[in-house]
């Protein structure tokens, strides 16, 4: 047994509307997961949904459903969303699953008996919308609270708290000593700044069941349920435990009271923890860079190797919001333009960490330039010429584009390993552009008119077809359907899902290619309506 490369995403609030932001995070993670699989590494990709809390409970009531029935319905929609994005997640975790409940209870039991919690009375402000306690510091100069907190009430209640203060020093040292723990560096600096300048407040980890009961019961006090963030973060170890991960089981097994049939996948034994990359958006860094490492340390578990923090998308320069309807709906984009066009745009448009702005014009321009006129045109004309001039048979091997292909293979792999997805894609497209220029320079249509140039034409046609094959392998992590279609059009069986297959010379001379069809049909007429659904423009 050897450890898998384990990647996670944030788990989305089940009652939110799946939009570009959620899709972006899952696609980034999918590209990294596929790249690692393509490099031959055992990989496990986890995503899922976050189902507890007051907002879900209220939405279910408003919908006339039980919270569980409401979650079941929405979780199915999120799973369908993941499938539409062609994510290769190995599991899909739901925080209402029994396996998760068992793990959360075990964690609470273990930390409680080790003395990490205490009970105390709180009196102060509470935001029901954000399910969070607020202090005087959160007040604006005029005494009001930011509207993001919704209604703020004053309350007095008893809760359990997790002692964080003792953890401040080691966490600062940890972040300082491992420059790659939080990426990009700007986020790491932000975390260090926060940790160095603010004494950590203890974390309230319960809510009274009388006020909120849609949560995981606290095993040592039936009057309470678990705070939704404490519950949600633990999903990252629930799944390893369910698959028999020895590290997580070593720390928790003795605190688990439920029978194995409640939480173990029979017959599985995977080494997953610690996670290799945890991908999250910039708004939830504190939970992942402060609370989560402390929870793990208190449990005696190793910390994840890397927290990769991505930026936020806007749509046409405005914040995306369910209430205003200003949302890019990936499903609508995919229905009209195909999943690969969506995946391409979001990865190509921005480097991980930066904020982005989706514009319909920008999306259409990239579709036209990079996909239709770039990759699509290259594959279509290369294979059409092979059909026309050589009856679809691959000629003798030639090396014209081999150095360019090798450079692209090397550099894109290097960038993928460094999580530089945007640069990796740019490198691949420099090969697309190089091959398109090669067609223009070598002018095979002219060579075909001169029988004395037959060998030269063979060389050009081979180089082009083989470049298309190499490109299929290189784009597979990013545009898997297109990669498979290129392979099929080349008459190759299987999937271009192993980087080892990108080595130049894979197309055997004499091989017959398959049926050709345009990969990205040109759209000379702009589409009828807006390309995104649910869009209301200012
Ligand atoms: N449920 C919590 C996460 C718990 S993880 C243990 C949550 N859910 S969320 O649905 O609000 O957000 C899920 C992810 O989507 C977060 O990483 C968040 O940053 C990301 N995004 C939500 N809107 C976004 C954009 N507009 N742009 C990019 N990503 C955004 O937080």
XYZ file of C-alpha atoms and ligand atoms in Angstrom:
569
model
C 0.000 0.000 0.000
C 1.373 3.451 -0.789
C 0.020 6.865 -0.088
C -2.229 8.425 -2.672
C -1.965 12.020 -3.704
C -4.985 13.334 -1.828
C -6.767 16.510 -2.962
C -9.794 18.200 -1.498
C -12.023 21.168 -2.305
C -14.194 23.226 0.001
C -17.560 21.558 0.401
C -20.301 23.821 -0.936
C -23.294 24.939 1.083
C -25.988 22.659 -0.209
C -28.595 25.415 -0.323
C -26.493 27.755 -2.471
C -26.915 27.977 -6.209
C -24.053 26.281 -8.038
C -22.244 29.011 -9.945
C -19.001 29.870 -11.655
C -17.125 30.305 -8.356
C -17.943 26.803 -7.123
C -17.257 25.325 -10.544
C -13.915 27.090 -10.825
C -12.577 25.608 -7.610
C -13.693 22.111 -8.555
C -12.218 22.384 -12.050
C -8.838 23.594 -10.748
C -8.753 20.624 -8.410
C -9.823 18.255 -11.154
C -7.018 19.431 -13.440
C -4.472 18.836 -10.672
C -5.977 15.415 -9.917
C -5.950 14.368 -13.564
C -2.406 15.673 -14.032
C -1.196 13.520 -11.142
C -3.017 10.473 -12.480
C -1.570 11.156 -15.910
C 1.888 11.138 -14.329
C 1.115 7.679 -12.977
C 0.488 8.676 -9.372
C -2.286 7.063 -7.323
C -4.624 9.980 -6.702
C -7.759 10.571 -4.668
C -9.956 13.609 -5.273
C -12.624 14.512 -2.747
C -15.401 17.069 -3.051
C -18.883 17.288 -1.544
C -21.495 19.397 0.190
C -21.931 21.087 3.548
C -25.465 20.432 4.775
C -25.929 21.541 8.356
C -26.779 24.856 9.928
C -29.586 27.232 10.439
C -29.763 28.540 6.874
C -30.421 25.064 5.516
C -32.997 24.384 8.190
C -34.824 27.632 7.466
C -34.739 27.068 3.702
C -36.156 23.550 4.163
C -38.996 24.856 6.309
C -39.739 27.577 3.748
C -39.853 24.843 1.104
C -42.245 22.741 3.190
C -39.758 19.863 3.483
C -37.843 18.140 6.213
C -34.256 19.289 6.368
C -33.056 15.819 5.344
C -35.385 15.541 2.337
C -34.389 19.039 1.283
C -30.685 18.175 1.523
C -31.140 14.876 -0.324
C -32.675 16.696 -3.259
C -30.056 19.416 -3.388
C -27.152 17.026 -2.899
C -28.309 15.161 -6.007
C -28.247 18.438 -7.948
C -24.700 19.181 -6.754
C -23.601 15.700 -7.738
C -25.075 16.212 -11.188
C -23.195 19.525 -11.333
C -19.922 17.715 -10.576
C -20.642 15.172 -13.296
C -21.415 17.900 -15.858
C -18.070 19.508 -15.109
C -16.492 16.099 -15.831
C -14.862 16.013 -12.442
C -13.044 12.821 -11.588
C -13.776 12.978 -7.885
C -13.321 9.607 -6.188
C -15.966 10.258 -3.578
C -18.583 12.872 -2.817
C -18.964 13.583 0.864
C -22.175 14.818 2.462
C -22.021 16.065 6.032
C -25.360 14.420 6.854
C -23.971 10.975 6.074
C -23.685 8.556 8.938
C -19.959 8.004 8.294
C -19.378 11.712 8.817
C -21.523 11.935 11.908
C -19.601 9.031 13.435
C -16.285 10.788 12.772
C -17.407 14.164 14.125
C -18.652 12.489 17.282
C -15.383 10.611 17.684
C -13.392 13.837 17.286
C -15.549 15.659 19.825
C -15.223 12.792 22.278
C -11.458 12.600 21.900
C -10.842 16.346 22.203
C -13.246 16.667 25.109
C -11.615 13.902 27.103
C -8.186 15.381 26.374
C -9.349 18.671 27.961
C -9.429 20.904 24.885
C -12.938 22.210 25.570
C -14.613 24.174 28.326
C -18.129 25.421 28.835
C -18.867 29.105 29.373
C -21.561 31.700 29.164
C -21.530 34.126 26.291
C -23.421 37.327 26.206
C -23.197 39.507 23.155
C -24.090 39.854 19.504
C -24.927 37.037 17.148
C -25.467 37.009 13.385
C -28.048 34.385 12.479
C -27.227 34.735 8.804
C -23.541 33.952 9.286
C -24.149 31.809 12.374
C -21.380 33.605 14.099
C -20.745 35.605 17.261
C -19.754 39.217 16.792
C -17.842 41.518 19.063
C -17.530 45.239 19.549
C -14.656 45.105 17.059
C -17.095 44.072 14.343
C -19.195 47.190 14.786
C -18.843 49.989 12.270
C -18.083 53.518 13.491
C -21.811 54.314 13.534
C -22.481 51.318 15.799
C -24.171 49.167 13.139
C -22.879 45.882 11.710
C -21.964 45.189 8.107
C -25.057 44.100 6.119
C -23.284 40.813 5.273
C -24.177 39.750 8.832
C -27.919 40.178 8.214
C -29.965 40.514 11.358
C -27.768 40.819 14.458
C -29.354 39.886 17.777
C -28.124 40.126 21.345
C -28.158 36.894 23.243
C -26.921 35.208 26.372
C -26.128 31.515 26.152
C -23.925 28.733 27.410
C -21.708 26.930 24.907
C -18.618 24.791 24.619
C -15.397 26.462 23.547
C -12.236 25.053 21.998
C -9.099 26.520 23.593
C -7.087 28.073 20.796
C -4.772 30.385 22.710
C -2.118 27.759 23.435
C -1.765 27.040 19.745
C -0.748 30.437 18.513
C 3.035 30.111 18.845
C 3.561 26.763 17.204
C 1.226 27.700 14.349
C 3.169 30.873 13.587
C 6.414 28.840 13.596
C 4.862 26.207 11.380
C 3.669 28.683 8.764
C 6.991 30.499 8.878
C 9.051 27.355 8.529
C 7.139 25.927 5.610
C 6.968 28.555 2.886
C 4.803 26.312 0.692
C 2.187 25.473 3.311
C -0.086 28.327 2.228
C 0.013 29.429 -1.391
C 0.111 31.960 -2.954
C 2.594 33.856 -0.794
C 0.286 36.858 -0.438
C -2.213 34.668 1.434
C 0.530 33.205 3.600
C 1.628 36.719 4.558
C -1.952 37.603 5.363
C -2.266 34.591 7.685
C 1.050 35.383 9.371
C 0.009 38.994 9.806
C -3.248 37.917 11.384
C -1.610 35.388 13.697
C 1.087 37.780 14.843
C -1.214 40.701 15.513
C -4.314 39.140 17.039
C -4.454 36.960 20.127
C -6.536 33.935 19.098
C -10.012 33.939 20.582
C -11.311 30.559 21.696
C -13.640 28.999 19.159
C -17.263 28.356 20.059
C -17.920 24.874 18.743
C -21.534 24.255 19.769
C -24.984 25.728 19.388
C -27.799 24.981 21.845
C -30.118 22.389 20.308
C -33.052 24.463 21.533
C -32.075 27.215 19.110
C -30.694 25.147 16.255
C -31.121 21.431 15.886
C -29.998 20.787 12.301
C -26.525 19.710 13.249
C -24.527 16.809 14.615
C -25.424 16.113 18.262
C -22.610 16.678 20.727
C -21.941 13.212 22.198
C -21.124 14.402 25.695
C -24.010 16.858 26.027
C -27.390 16.203 24.399
C -28.359 19.855 24.838
C -26.026 20.882 22.004
C -25.297 20.390 18.339
C -21.924 20.944 16.664
C -21.081 24.312 15.115
C -21.354 23.898 11.368
C -17.755 24.901 10.544
C -16.272 22.504 13.107
C -18.398 19.763 11.561
C -17.645 20.745 7.945
C -13.849 20.874 8.241
C -13.796 17.320 9.493
C -15.098 16.024 6.150
C -11.483 15.986 5.003
C -10.687 13.167 7.444
C -14.086 11.454 7.407
C -13.458 10.041 3.988
C -9.915 8.797 4.683
C -11.265 7.083 7.814
C -14.056 5.490 5.797
C -11.467 4.088 3.378
C -9.381 2.710 6.227
C -6.604 5.307 6.265
C -4.153 4.133 8.948
C -3.084 7.627 10.050
C -6.617 8.853 10.737
C -7.709 5.569 12.253
C -4.612 5.533 14.453
C -5.686 8.867 15.951
C -9.399 8.226 16.203
C -10.257 4.586 16.204
C -10.518 4.278 19.956
C -12.933 7.232 20.146
C -15.323 5.681 17.591
C -18.274 3.996 19.224
C -20.363 3.098 16.155
C -20.171 -0.305 14.466
C -17.854 -0.438 11.442
C -20.774 -1.020 9.102
C -21.883 2.568 9.859
C -18.739 4.233 8.594
C -16.216 1.881 6.899
C -16.139 0.988 3.222
C -15.862 -2.746 3.388
C -12.607 -4.150 2.126
C -10.883 -0.836 1.446
C -7.549 0.270 2.851
C -6.215 3.486 1.360
C -3.468 5.723 2.647
C -4.706 9.260 2.143
C -3.950 11.547 5.064
C -2.285 14.035 5.143
C -3.926 15.779 2.214
C -1.427 16.914 -0.388
C -3.382 19.903 -1.644
C -6.471 21.472 -0.120
C -8.057 23.956 -2.504
C -10.205 26.740 -1.047
C -11.347 30.260 -1.875
C -9.837 33.338 -0.279
C -12.883 33.998 1.909
C -12.372 30.870 3.987
C -8.636 31.021 4.608
C -8.940 31.616 8.341
C -10.940 28.430 8.809
C -8.409 26.414 6.833
C -5.149 28.080 7.856
C -5.919 28.665 11.534
C -8.777 26.562 12.947
C -8.194 23.457 10.849
C -4.448 23.059 11.606
C -5.188 23.555 15.299
C -7.926 20.911 15.249
C -5.555 18.496 13.553
C -2.702 19.190 15.941
C -5.017 18.682 18.927
C -6.037 15.333 17.436
C -2.420 14.327 16.948
C -2.793 14.305 13.170
C -0.299 15.696 10.652
C -1.203 18.911 8.859
C -2.044 19.008 5.162
C 0.967 19.629 2.966
C -0.481 22.581 1.149
C -3.376 24.974 1.206
C -3.951 26.424 -2.247
C -6.032 29.573 -2.086
C -7.810 30.800 -5.187
C -9.306 34.191 -5.947
C -12.887 35.173 -6.551
C -14.739 35.653 -9.794
C -17.015 38.497 -10.665
C -19.410 38.553 -13.575
C -19.174 41.553 -15.898
C -17.482 43.529 -13.150
C -20.109 42.844 -10.484
C -20.156 40.553 -7.479
C -22.057 37.363 -8.246
C -25.098 37.055 -6.082
C -28.046 34.747 -5.918
C -30.314 37.566 -4.778
C -29.597 39.890 -7.687
C -29.450 36.979 -10.142
C -26.070 38.207 -11.392
C -24.617 34.743 -11.736
C -22.723 32.802 -14.366
C -24.493 29.464 -14.525
C -21.911 26.932 -15.700
C -24.658 24.511 -16.742
C -26.043 27.045 -19.224
C -22.583 27.796 -20.593
C -21.851 24.083 -20.947
C -25.172 23.405 -22.682
C -24.354 26.000 -25.287
C -20.572 25.833 -25.624
C -19.489 22.470 -24.233
C -17.785 21.627 -20.969
C -14.280 21.944 -22.355
C -14.823 25.532 -23.475
C -15.875 26.320 -19.911
C -12.929 24.504 -18.363
C -10.531 26.127 -20.815
C -11.731 29.661 -20.165
C -11.616 29.505 -16.374
C -8.134 28.024 -16.249
C -6.707 30.160 -19.050
C -8.188 33.398 -17.857
C -6.578 33.601 -14.460
C -3.669 32.361 -12.427
C -4.608 30.689 -9.157
C -4.775 33.352 -6.488
C -5.851 36.265 -8.647
C -9.400 37.509 -8.803
C -11.151 37.176 -12.123
C -13.880 38.835 -14.098
C -15.979 36.725 -16.460
C -17.147 38.693 -19.435
C -19.294 37.124 -22.128
C -17.261 38.938 -24.789
C -13.997 37.645 -23.305
C -15.331 34.110 -23.184
C -16.503 34.230 -26.806
C -13.225 35.772 -27.948
C -11.190 32.994 -26.355
C -13.507 30.369 -27.768
C -13.043 31.752 -31.241
C -9.315 32.476 -31.120
C -7.880 29.664 -29.008
C -10.341 26.834 -29.464
C -12.050 27.215 -32.860
C -9.221 28.925 -34.797
C -6.422 27.494 -32.666
C -6.696 23.871 -31.591
C -9.859 23.034 -33.556
C -8.500 24.366 -36.821
C -5.137 22.656 -36.352
C -6.637 19.213 -35.791
C -9.217 19.641 -38.514
C -6.862 20.763 -41.228
C -4.077 18.358 -40.277
C -6.377 15.340 -40.462
C -8.306 16.577 -43.507
C -5.032 16.899 -45.421
C -4.026 13.431 -44.322
C -7.313 12.150 -45.726
C -7.055 14.144 -48.917
C -3.395 13.513 -49.764
C -2.676 10.152 -48.143
C -6.089 8.410 -47.904
C -6.041 8.813 -44.148
C -2.867 6.731 -43.686
C -0.061 7.944 -41.452
C 3.184 8.391 -43.462
C 6.764 7.612 -42.390
C 7.891 9.162 -39.145
C 9.454 12.613 -39.293
C 10.910 14.825 -36.608
C 10.090 18.359 -37.757
C 8.013 19.340 -34.746
C 9.568 16.892 -32.281
C 11.699 19.502 -30.471
C 8.695 21.812 -30.064
C 6.556 18.966 -28.769
C 9.248 17.849 -26.343
C 9.639 21.369 -25.024
C 5.868 21.652 -24.482
C 5.737 18.261 -22.728
C 8.590 19.164 -20.417
C 7.423 22.653 -19.591
C 3.753 21.853 -19.166
C 4.557 18.931 -16.827
C 6.876 21.155 -14.818
C 4.214 23.835 -14.498
C 1.535 21.337 -13.563
C 3.728 19.975 -10.783
C 4.148 23.535 -9.501
C 0.346 24.056 -9.695
C 0.845 26.727 -12.369
C -2.153 25.610 -14.396
C -2.550 28.771 -16.425
C 1.095 28.728 -17.508
C 0.879 25.023 -18.313
C -2.035 25.753 -20.618
C -0.173 28.636 -22.251
C 2.770 26.323 -22.911
C 0.463 23.786 -24.568
C -1.063 26.497 -26.710
C 2.349 27.664 -27.824
C 2.633 24.222 -29.429
C -0.803 24.679 -31.043
C 0.312 28.030 -32.439
C 3.661 26.681 -33.569
C 1.959 23.838 -35.462
C -0.519 26.212 -37.097
C 2.377 28.412 -38.218
C 4.136 25.312 -39.528
C 1.142 24.585 -41.750
C 1.297 28.136 -43.071
C 5.063 27.995 -43.675
C 5.272 24.549 -45.213
C 2.083 25.059 -47.308
C 1.192 21.369 -47.745
C -1.499 22.298 -50.294
C 1.298 23.589 -52.562
C 3.557 20.585 -51.871
C 0.681 18.309 -52.878
C 0.681 19.772 -56.373
C 4.300 18.772 -57.008
C 5.019 15.003 -57.150
C 8.735 15.730 -56.523
C 7.745 16.988 -53.058
C 5.974 13.785 -51.996
C 8.519 12.956 -49.311
C 8.444 16.464 -47.958
C 4.653 16.309 -47.834
C 4.859 12.982 -45.952
C 7.130 14.602 -43.405
C 4.805 17.552 -42.905
C 1.707 15.388 -42.610
C 3.358 13.063 -40.111
C 4.584 15.927 -37.957
C 1.136 17.471 -37.894
C -0.743 14.277 -37.061
C 1.770 13.359 -34.381
C 1.575 16.849 -32.900
C -2.203 16.435 -32.694
C -1.660 13.170 -30.819
C 0.813 14.742 -28.400
C -1.599 17.619 -27.861
C -4.379 15.190 -26.986
C -2.208 13.817 -24.180
C -1.173 17.281 -22.990
C -4.688 18.714 -22.892
C -6.264 15.670 -21.243
C -6.135 17.049 -17.674
C -7.717 20.309 -18.847
C -10.057 19.352 -21.707
C -10.674 15.628 -21.295
C -13.512 15.259 -23.806
C -11.628 17.087 -26.508
C -8.546 14.996 -25.806
C -10.592 11.824 -26.213
C -12.173 13.140 -29.404
C -8.764 13.919 -30.910
C -7.630 10.384 -30.103
C -10.755 8.934 -31.718
C -10.322 11.098 -34.813
C -6.751 9.848 -35.049
C -8.175 6.332 -35.055
C -6.550 5.529 -31.710
C -8.263 3.449 -29.094
C -8.152 4.184 -25.389
C -7.773 7.524 -23.723
C -4.782 9.887 -23.836
C -4.664 9.848 -20.076
C -0.995 8.988 -19.486
C 1.685 11.599 -19.960
C 4.151 8.807 -20.797
C 2.263 8.390 -24.076
C 3.188 11.907 -25.173
C 6.643 10.795 -26.293
C 7.192 11.754 -29.940
C 6.723 8.990 -32.473
C 3.681 7.249 -31.064
C 1.761 7.202 -34.348
C 2.820 4.144 -36.320
C 3.358 4.649 -40.070
C 0.533 3.066 -42.079
C -1.993 3.577 -39.276
C -5.465 4.595 -40.532
C -7.033 7.605 -38.874
C -10.709 7.783 -37.882
C -13.635 9.979 -38.802
C -13.088 13.709 -38.580
C -15.480 16.303 -37.184
C -14.931 19.880 -35.979
C -13.930 20.031 -32.318
C -15.098 23.584 -31.723
C -17.555 24.680 -34.398
C -16.970 28.316 -35.367
C -19.634 30.729 -34.231
C -19.697 33.522 -36.729
C -23.088 34.674 -35.468
C -23.112 35.561 -31.803
C -25.503 33.314 -29.920
C -29.105 34.452 -29.662
C -29.286 35.381 -25.993
C -26.804 36.012 -23.245
C -24.508 33.029 -22.878
C -25.218 32.750 -19.193
C -28.543 31.938 -17.698
C -30.138 33.604 -14.739
C -28.451 36.804 -15.695
C -29.894 40.175 -15.034
C -27.781 43.028 -16.218
C -27.703 46.390 -14.578
N -19.396 25.384 3.145
C -18.319 26.306 3.212
C -16.991 25.595 3.036
C -16.720 24.510 4.024
S -15.206 23.719 3.673
C -14.942 22.735 4.973
C -18.470 27.353 2.108
N -19.286 27.040 1.099
S -19.603 28.000 -0.157
O -20.550 27.282 -0.952
O -19.978 29.312 0.294
O -18.252 28.178 -0.920
C -17.578 27.051 -1.434
C -16.321 27.465 -2.174
O -16.697 28.252 -3.320
C -15.395 28.347 -1.319
O -14.058 27.920 -1.444
C -15.581 29.722 -1.919
O -14.425 30.522 -1.835
C -15.886 29.374 -3.374
N -16.581 30.475 -4.036
C -17.832 30.944 -3.783
N -18.047 32.036 -4.570
C -16.952 32.300 -5.327
C -16.639 33.196 -6.362
N -17.445 34.163 -6.736
N -15.465 33.016 -6.997
C -14.612 31.983 -6.709
N -14.882 31.123 -5.733
C -15.959 31.353 -4.933
O -17.795 28.379 2.179
